[in-house]
Amino acid sequence: MELKNLFKLTALSTALAATLGLAGCGGDININTGSDVVTPTTPTTPTTPTQTAQEKSYSGFATKSTTMTAVDGKEVWVLKGTLAPSTAASTVTTGGQDGDKIVLGNDVVWQLDGAVIAGGDNANSVELSILPGTKILGGSDSYLVISRGSKIIADGTATAPIVFTSVETALGQEGKAGQWGGLVLLGNAPVNTCPDLTNCSASFEVGNHSYGGNDTEDNSGSIKYVRVEFGGFKINDTQEMNGISFAAVGAGTEVDHVQVHMNNDDGFEFWGGNVSVTNIVLTENFDDSLDWTNGWQGSAQHVYIRQADNGSNRGIEADSNSDASALPMSKPTLANFTIQVANGTNSGGDDAEGILFRKGTGVNAYNMLVKGDVDSGECLEVNDDDTVNNANTAELIMQNSLIDCVEPFKNAKADAAEGRTLALDVEAWFNDQDGNLVAAADLTDYMPNSSSVALTGGKADLSNLDSRLVNAQYIGAFDGTNDWTTGWTTAIHDDATPTPTELPVLTSCPVGTTASAATAGLYKDASVTLICTLEGNVLSNTTLLAGQNVMYKIDGGAVLVGADKTTSATLAIQAGVKLFATSNSYIAISRGSKIMAQGSATHPIEMTSEEDVIAGATGERGQWGGLVILGNGLTNTCPDKTACDASFEVGDFPYGGNDNADNSGQISYVVVKYAGFKVNDTQEMNGISFAAVGSGTQVDHIQIHANGDDGVEFWGGAVNLKYVYLTANFDDSLDWTNGWTGKAQFVYITHEDGNANRGIEADSSSTGAAATPVSAPKLANFTILPGTDTANASGDNGEGILLRVGTAGELYNVLVQGRKGSTADTESGECLELDGSVSSLVDNVNNNTLVMSHSIIDCNEPFKTSGTTAINTETWFLGQQGNSATAVTITDGMPAATDTTLLGKGKDLSTDDSFFESTNFIGAFDGQNDWRQGWAYFPQ
């Protein structure tokens, strides 16, 4: 139907009335439905109408709208039918027409009526130019086609992008997928559905427009700084419009800085051709964000894909042709993609997934980053015999790429019913190629943090591999510093802070748990109506779904996820989940399995005791076990790392191996309270135990509160931590032994007087340097407030840092501030101690493998040396750069913004190690930003 039929007088009257309240929507909607008829000055001598500048420029190929005469304070002009060359004199001022050149000016808003087609098929060609800042509106049956032989020159700027959007948004209504069509480019480049490329007229799936040919360098124009939003109307179950369709588009076409947002089918789709695209943003598109088929051999670099939860299918869907002999074979070159895979299933029943290579496609892919969420589908899949053959013959390669997903891979399998005879182990194929990683991406939104492996793992010299690429030696679309999406995109950089999403109300428990109704009045939170119990051995992927009315109960002793190196499983925990455990229960993650506890600042994950959630009861240390992560990393208790089965101190679970990059998942924004039950005098549970956990595991924003033993403890491994808050733990807040070589930054430790021992207790091995690896972590920006020098129930006094049993390590920007009384009841014990009872510690001091610099000890009893006279703790400390024993002033760990003792005196480790964020201060806080806010538990 014609668009004018959609807007009857009553609708326009409503729209006009609605504009009275639209100023609060940003001030950019201005709809005027008034008449432009000139009133005669007298009944007998009418004034001759005068053409406006817009009428002079545009009347030859467009008409002024009679239904929507002003949007954004500008006239609306309608394009309809075929745009053809003109023999009339040039009408170009701001815009207009000059022969075969048509210019859409930014002095008006443009409206598409039905299919608007630029030029004829390789005849009557036109060049359609669109000026920066121009807005083009589409109605329910509208789309724009650039025919073979014609061109579009849509060159916006970062500050004045060209925007294709829906009529509804112009009326101040909500933009939704499918409100109009999209943009279609038809070229003369090769497509493998044409056996004879010299006589090729493939038919586009909507409108039967022709495309294809034998000109790989064909030029369909230029599209730069362009947004296409809310498109993709559906014709039937097989015909839908993509945001931008590239049908046999040639390499002479330029495409960069383009976003397709909320399209109802694919974002970009390529049918053959050789066009290359760069700096592309594809957000919340319904089907596949980027789709190719029929012989695309272009390139794509710096592409950011973000899917919509319960509203997207694949990030990439890649085909060539069901007939392997059809040429050219699809084989694009891809580089520097970031794909954020969504959760759930869209309304078409399709799971949110990462990349699918199938139907005989080839590819050269480098520096690809795929980040899945707790309920995402597979992140990398290869399917179809022809595609497997390509993978086995290096026609399909993927290098220097990073997969960070709960369900990382899906294999190609033989299936007689589907005509497939070949299988492929996709994980092995991926891991066998250069530079590939299966590890934590360590992103903030889409940007890699300074500690991310993505920043250092990329393929070098890309331009030498393919001249269409630029050198970008990092994995993913972003280098951690420069955000090329700013200024011209939508739905990414909203100025307003979004309101935290309210958790849903669940009516049933997730698969893998047992449901029971919450007893009325039993729990402190009266909104809880559903208890979901998890117990026993979890041997399949299980997701604990967040809900405002649900809590999860850990019961029956150890909840063991996976079976040691035989059956892998993932326990995924959504942001906002609250979990409590009974007195003898804890969670253990087996070697080869994962925990994906992905909380957020607004919805942290809480793990606590049953007493802490029951009305009338009180949470106290030791009421449940805690969290145990068992990894395949190195531990010096195993002489043979390839046959290592060290036994965890509770439950005898095996851990250890030869892979210090092992990935046990992610723990972010997680609070663990009142754990640490005691088995006997030598066996107690820590808040979180890291047993040979590898650096592929991501740990950040965690708190351990009131644990019955240590807060966190490490037995070897190389896991890294950042933003750690350890409060009121009974024994040592942070404890390492047996070869931990990880890193930690921003750690704040506080003690409860008379109920704590050391802030840090550090060991390697009593057998000395012969046991490898030697513990040698790298720590920065710690604040430790030890308790008083009074014994806890185990006879241990409140102290700061003890370095002993042969440990090495590097400590920077550390503040230890003890209690300042005059007796043991009112002051802390020693704040820094070296124990040389194991001679290798003395060796580490003397050979500078144990160092501490840019740190402050502020204690009545600052230093203690034990075990030997060969070292002196005070001399060692004060002899290193930037160290002092001096008084400081802090409030709850935070220095004043005007402080000159801590601020500006720290060491910046980021210049030497990308894990560390850039700092110039001593301690865990910079005097302005409290990284605990919003998610941490603050003890009273």
Tab-separated table of N, CA and C in Angstrom, residues 728-831:
chain	number	residue	atom	x	y	z
A	728	ALA	N	37.121	-9.575	57.461
A	728	ALA	CA	36.817	-10.323	58.689
A	728	ALA	C	37.013	-11.827	58.538
A	729	ASN	N	38.018	-12.231	57.745
A	729	ASN	CA	38.298	-13.659	57.628
A	729	ASN	C	39.175	-14.124	58.790
A	730	PHE	N	38.987	-15.369	59.198
A	730	PHE	CA	39.508	-15.833	60.487
A	730	PHE	C	41.011	-16.078	60.464
A	731	ASP	N	41.505	-16.753	59.426
A	731	ASP	CA	42.931	-17.063	59.395
A	731	ASP	C	43.622	-16.045	58.493
A	732	ASP	N	44.185	-16.468	57.400
A	732	ASP	CA	44.876	-15.544	56.501
A	732	ASP	C	43.911	-15.060	55.426
A	733	SER	N	43.941	-13.786	55.165
A	733	SER	CA	43.014	-13.269	54.148
A	733	SER	C	43.404	-13.744	52.760
A	734	LEU	N	44.699	-13.721	52.448
A	734	LEU	CA	45.192	-14.184	51.166
A	734	LEU	C	46.412	-15.059	51.427
A	735	ASP	N	46.348	-16.291	50.935
A	735	ASP	CA	47.359	-17.295	51.263
A	735	ASP	C	47.781	-17.990	49.973
A	736	TRP	N	49.111	-18.107	49.761
A	736	TRP	CA	49.555	-18.869	48.601
A	736	TRP	C	50.661	-19.842	48.956
A	737	THR	N	50.729	-20.906	48.156
A	737	THR	CA	51.737	-21.942	48.361
A	737	THR	C	51.884	-22.760	47.087
A	738	ASN	N	52.895	-23.616	47.058
A	738	ASN	CA	53.067	-24.654	46.019
A	738	ASN	C	53.185	-24.130	44.598
A	739	GLY	N	53.690	-22.892	44.452
A	739	GLY	CA	54.046	-22.448	43.113
A	739	GLY	C	53.076	-21.533	42.415
A	740	TRP	N	52.294	-20.742	43.167
A	740	TRP	CA	51.392	-19.784	42.502
A	740	TRP	C	52.215	-18.704	41.818
A	741	THR	N	51.950	-18.448	40.563
A	741	THR	CA	52.668	-17.435	39.792
A	741	THR	C	51.709	-16.451	39.120
A	742	GLY	N	50.543	-16.287	39.717
A	742	GLY	CA	49.567	-15.362	39.145
A	742	GLY	C	49.827	-13.915	39.527
A	743	LYS	N	48.822	-13.089	39.268
A	743	LYS	CA	48.914	-11.647	39.516
A	743	LYS	C	47.662	-11.184	40.241
A	744	ALA	N	47.800	-10.088	40.950
A	744	ALA	CA	46.636	-9.502	41.617
A	744	ALA	C	46.827	-8.003	41.722
A	745	GLN	N	45.748	-7.270	41.505
A	745	GLN	CA	45.779	-5.808	41.647
A	745	GLN	C	44.478	-5.339	42.279
A	746	PHE	N	44.562	-4.345	43.091
A	746	PHE	CA	43.440	-3.734	43.806
A	746	PHE	C	42.827	-4.746	44.772
A	747	VAL	N	43.488	-4.901	45.899
A	747	VAL	CA	43.042	-5.827	46.939
A	747	VAL	C	42.968	-5.061	48.254
A	748	TYR	N	41.818	-5.118	48.900
A	748	TYR	CA	41.600	-4.417	50.171
A	748	TYR	C	41.268	-5.463	51.225
A	749	ILE	N	42.089	-5.502	52.291
A	749	ILE	CA	41.965	-6.510	53.348
A	749	ILE	C	41.731	-5.817	54.679
A	750	THR	N	40.667	-6.217	55.369
A	750	THR	CA	40.412	-5.719	56.728
A	750	THR	C	40.186	-6.910	57.653
A	751	HIS	N	40.575	-6.732	58.929
A	751	HIS	CA	40.463	-7.812	59.906
A	751	HIS	C	39.510	-7.446	61.031
A	752	GLU	N	38.968	-8.466	61.645
A	752	GLU	CA	38.207	-8.299	62.875
A	752	GLU	C	39.147	-8.575	64.051
A	753	ASP	N	39.244	-7.648	64.978
A	753	ASP	CA	40.157	-7.806	66.112
A	753	ASP	C	39.874	-9.093	66.866
A	754	GLY	N	40.955	-9.849	67.138
A	754	GLY	CA	40.826	-11.079	67.897
A	754	GLY	C	40.244	-12.237	67.125
A	755	ASN	N	39.979	-12.043	65.813
A	755	ASN	CA	39.398	-13.110	64.990
A	755	ASN	C	40.072	-13.185	63.624
A	756	ALA	N	41.379	-12.960	63.609
A	756	ALA	CA	42.109	-13.011	62.349
A	756	ALA	C	43.564	-13.328	62.620
A	757	ASN	N	44.250	-13.760	61.570
A	757	ASN	CA	45.690	-13.932	61.643
A	757	ASN	C	46.338	-12.949	60.662
A	758	ARG	N	46.832	-13.401	59.543
A	758	ARG	CA	47.628	-12.536	58.676
A	758	ARG	C	46.831	-12.020	57.474
A	759	GLY	N	47.212	-10.844	57.006
A	759	GLY	CA	46.663	-10.346	55.753
A	759	GLY	C	47.140	-11.185	54.582
A	760	ILE	N	48.461	-11.455	54.542
A	760	ILE	CA	49.050	-12.325	53.527
A	760	ILE	C	49.954	-13.332	54.218
A	761	GLU	N	49.795	-14.607	53.877
A	761	GLU	CA	50.738	-15.649	54.284
A	761	GLU	C	51.228	-16.315	53.021
A	762	ALA	N	52.550	-16.298	52.801
A	762	ALA	CA	53.095	-16.656	51.505
A	762	ALA	C	54.148	-17.739	51.632
A	763	ASP	N	53.934	-18.857	50.915
A	763	ASP	CA	54.860	-19.987	50.917
A	763	ASP	C	55.115	-20.447	49.483
A	764	SER	N	56.170	-21.253	49.342
A	764	SER	CA	56.383	-21.974	48.100
A	764	SER	C	56.495	-23.451	48.394
A	765	SER	N	57.644	-23.885	48.920
A	765	SER	CA	57.800	-25.298	49.267
A	765	SER	C	58.894	-25.446	50.303
A	766	SER	N	58.682	-26.301	51.268
A	766	SER	CA	59.678	-26.523	52.316
A	766	SER	C	60.888	-27.270	51.784
A	767	THR	N	60.769	-27.846	50.584
A	767	THR	CA	61.915	-28.537	49.998
A	767	THR	C	62.830	-27.586	49.246
A	768	GLY	N	62.484	-26.322	49.250
A	768	GLY	CA	63.351	-25.314	48.668
A	768	GLY	C	63.156	-25.123	47.185
A	769	ALA	N	64.176	-24.519	46.549
A	769	ALA	CA	64.069	-24.135	45.146
A	769	ALA	C	63.991	-25.325	44.219
A	770	ALA	N	64.283	-26.527	44.713
A	770	ALA	CA	64.205	-27.711	43.855
A	770	ALA	C	62.780	-28.018	43.443
A	771	ALA	N	61.826	-27.595	44.236
A	771	ALA	CA	60.423	-27.814	43.889
A	771	ALA	C	59.955	-26.693	42.977
A	772	THR	N	59.607	-27.028	41.753
A	772	THR	CA	59.219	-26.010	40.782
A	772	THR	C	57.787	-26.243	40.321
A	773	PRO	N	57.094	-25.166	39.937
A	773	PRO	CA	57.583	-23.791	39.939
A	773	PRO	C	57.653	-23.214	41.347
A	774	VAL	N	58.511	-22.229	41.534
A	774	VAL	CA	58.571	-21.502	42.797
A	774	VAL	C	57.434	-20.492	42.830
A	775	SER	N	56.780	-20.369	43.943
A	775	SER	CA	55.744	-19.328	44.069
A	775	SER	C	56.370	-17.973	43.771
A	776	ALA	N	55.805	-17.258	42.847
A	776	ALA	CA	56.353	-15.951	42.472
A	776	ALA	C	55.254	-15.077	41.893
A	777	PRO	N	54.218	-14.756	42.682
A	777	PRO	CA	53.162	-13.884	42.165
A	777	PRO	C	53.648	-12.441	42.018
A	778	LYS	N	52.860	-11.683	41.274
A	778	LYS	CA	53.139	-10.264	41.081
A	778	LYS	C	51.926	-9.494	41.573
A	779	LEU	N	52.108	-8.696	42.631
A	779	LEU	CA	50.995	-8.036	43.307
A	779	LEU	C	51.171	-6.523	43.247
A	780	ALA	N	50.044	-5.817	43.168
A	780	ALA	CA	50.102	-4.355	43.152
A	780	ALA	C	48.842	-3.782	43.773
A	781	ASN	N	49.010	-2.662	44.436
A	781	ASN	CA	47.888	-1.875	44.969
A	781	ASN	C	47.049	-2.666	45.973
A	782	PHE	N	47.720	-3.051	47.047
A	782	PHE	CA	47.078	-3.693	48.189
A	782	PHE	C	46.961	-2.679	49.324
A	783	THR	N	45.859	-2.720	50.042
A	783	THR	CA	45.719	-2.053	51.336
A	783	THR	C	45.351	-3.121	52.354
A	784	ILE	N	46.187	-3.251	53.397
A	784	ILE	CA	45.986	-4.279	54.422
A	784	ILE	C	45.887	-3.605	55.776
A	785	LEU	N	44.778	-3.843	56.454
A	785	LEU	CA	44.552	-3.291	57.794
A	785	LEU	C	44.460	-4.458	58.770
A	786	PRO	N	45.605	-4.951	59.292
A	786	PRO	CA	45.567	-6.095	60.203
A	786	PRO	C	44.898	-5.754	61.525
A	787	GLY	N	44.372	-6.819	62.160
A	787	GLY	CA	43.719	-6.631	63.457
A	787	GLY	C	44.723	-6.519	64.582
A	788	THR	N	44.212	-6.488	65.799
A	788	THR	CA	45.080	-6.318	66.973
A	788	THR	C	45.880	-7.572	67.262
A	789	ASP	N	46.944	-7.388	68.033
A	789	ASP	CA	47.883	-8.463	68.338
A	789	ASP	C	47.352	-9.349	69.458
A	790	THR	N	46.103	-9.756	69.288
A	790	THR	CA	45.487	-10.679	70.246
A	790	THR	C	45.110	-11.946	69.515
A	791	ALA	N	45.237	-13.061	70.220
A	791	ALA	CA	45.076	-14.354	69.569
A	791	ALA	C	43.626	-14.616	69.203
A	792	ASN	N	43.427	-15.208	68.029
A	792	ASN	CA	42.102	-15.724	67.684
A	792	ASN	C	41.923	-17.086	68.355
A	793	ALA	N	40.828	-17.741	68.074
A	793	ALA	CA	40.536	-18.998	68.772
A	793	ALA	C	41.557	-20.092	68.485
A	794	SER	N	42.352	-19.934	67.423
A	794	SER	CA	43.397	-20.910	67.123
A	794	SER	C	44.754	-20.493	67.667
A	795	GLY	N	44.797	-19.354	68.362
A	795	GLY	CA	46.048	-18.888	68.941
A	795	GLY	C	46.887	-18.028	68.028
A	796	ASP	N	46.342	-17.600	66.901
A	796	ASP	CA	47.091	-16.776	65.960
A	796	ASP	C	46.755	-15.302	66.144
A	797	ASN	N	47.780	-14.468	66.104
A	797	ASN	CA	47.603	-13.042	66.348
A	797	ASN	C	47.381	-12.271	65.046
A	798	GLY	N	46.875	-11.051	65.189
A	798	GLY	CA	46.649	-10.199	64.038
A	798	GLY	C	47.938	-9.607	63.515
A	799	GLU	N	48.296	-9.960	62.255
A	799	GLU	CA	49.553	-9.510	61.657
A	799	GLU	C	49.323	-9.087	60.208
A	800	GLY	N	50.343	-8.517	59.594
A	800	GLY	CA	50.218	-7.994	58.238
A	800	GLY	C	50.604	-8.979	57.160
A	801	ILE	N	51.913	-9.043	56.823
A	801	ILE	CA	52.403	-9.882	55.731
A	801	ILE	C	53.514	-10.775	56.257
A	802	LEU	N	53.434	-12.070	55.959
A	802	LEU	CA	54.501	-13.010	56.267
A	802	LEU	C	54.951	-13.681	54.984
A	803	LEU	N	56.213	-13.484	54.635
A	803	LEU	CA	56.817	-14.110	53.465
A	803	LEU	C	57.774	-15.181	53.955
A	804	ARG	N	57.530	-16.451	53.556
A	804	ARG	CA	58.293	-17.544	54.141
A	804	ARG	C	58.339	-18.751	53.185
A	805	VAL	N	58.899	-19.847	53.676
A	805	VAL	CA	58.940	-21.152	53.001
A	805	VAL	C	59.304	-21.011	51.525
A	806	GLY	N	60.348	-20.235	51.272
A	806	GLY	CA	60.944	-20.192	49.952
A	806	GLY	C	60.205	-19.433	48.895
A	807	THR	N	59.239	-18.608	49.248
A	807	THR	CA	58.498	-17.885	48.213
A	807	THR	C	59.367	-16.803	47.575
A	808	ALA	N	59.120	-16.576	46.319
A	808	ALA	CA	59.603	-15.393	45.619
A	808	ALA	C	58.382	-14.529	45.332
A	809	GLY	N	58.568	-13.451	44.602
A	809	GLY	CA	57.430	-12.612	44.245
A	809	GLY	C	57.809	-11.154	44.124
A	810	GLU	N	56.860	-10.395	43.579
A	810	GLU	CA	57.025	-8.953	43.431
A	810	GLU	C	55.811	-8.274	44.049
A	811	LEU	N	56.074	-7.338	44.961
A	811	LEU	CA	55.003	-6.596	45.621
A	811	LEU	C	55.240	-5.112	45.390
A	812	TYR	N	54.222	-4.431	44.892
A	812	TYR	CA	54.331	-3.013	44.589
A	812	TYR	C	53.106	-2.271	45.136
A	813	ASN	N	53.300	-1.036	45.480
A	813	ASN	CA	52.184	-0.152	45.859
A	813	ASN	C	51.348	-0.731	47.000
A	814	VAL	N	52.028	-1.301	48.013
A	814	VAL	CA	51.352	-1.957	49.128
A	814	VAL	C	51.354	-1.029	50.344
A	815	LEU	N	50.192	-0.902	50.945
A	815	LEU	CA	50.064	-0.167	52.203
A	815	LEU	C	49.623	-1.143	53.286
A	816	VAL	N	50.396	-1.212	54.378
A	816	VAL	CA	49.984	-1.960	55.557
A	816	VAL	C	49.885	-0.962	56.702
A	817	GLN	N	48.687	-0.795	57.220
A	817	GLN	CA	48.481	0.131	58.334
A	817	GLN	C	47.875	-0.644	59.502
A	818	GLY	N	48.666	-0.788	60.583
A	818	GLY	CA	48.205	-1.546	61.727
A	818	GLY	C	47.443	-0.691	62.713
A	819	ARG	N	46.788	-1.391	63.690
A	819	ARG	CA	46.154	-0.684	64.794
A	819	ARG	C	47.233	0.013	65.615
A	820	LYS	N	46.892	1.134	66.232
A	820	LYS	CA	47.925	1.994	66.828
A	820	LYS	C	47.807	2.147	68.338
A	821	GLY	N	47.414	1.102	69.047
A	821	GLY	CA	47.319	1.215	70.507
A	821	GLY	C	48.672	1.034	71.183
A	822	SER	N	48.625	0.882	72.488
A	822	SER	CA	49.855	0.732	73.263
A	822	SER	C	49.992	-0.650	73.873
A	823	THR	N	49.017	-1.514	73.679
A	823	THR	CA	49.056	-2.874	74.204
A	823	THR	C	48.622	-3.838	73.110
A	824	ALA	N	48.827	-5.137	73.396
A	824	ALA	CA	48.442	-6.138	72.406
A	824	ALA	C	46.965	-6.088	72.087
A	825	ASP	N	46.177	-5.659	73.059
A	825	ASP	CA	44.739	-5.591	72.823
A	825	ASP	C	44.341	-4.433	71.924
A	826	THR	N	45.274	-3.498	71.734
A	826	THR	CA	44.903	-2.290	70.996
A	826	THR	C	45.814	-2.002	69.794
A	827	GLU	N	46.842	-2.791	69.583
A	827	GLU	CA	47.710	-2.571	68.430
A	827	GLU	C	47.920	-3.874	67.678
A	828	SER	N	48.320	-3.749	66.407
A	828	SER	CA	48.572	-4.929	65.587
A	828	SER	C	49.919	-5.543	65.927
A	829	GLY	N	50.072	-6.823	65.538
A	829	GLY	CA	51.370	-7.460	65.611
A	829	GLY	C	52.247	-6.988	64.464
A	830	GLU	N	53.319	-7.726	64.187
A	830	GLU	CA	54.256	-7.286	63.150
A	830	GLU	C	53.548	-7.156	61.807
A	831	CYS	N	53.913	-6.104	61.065
A	831	CYS	CA	53.220	-5.821	59.805
A	831	CYS	C	53.953	-6.350	58.582
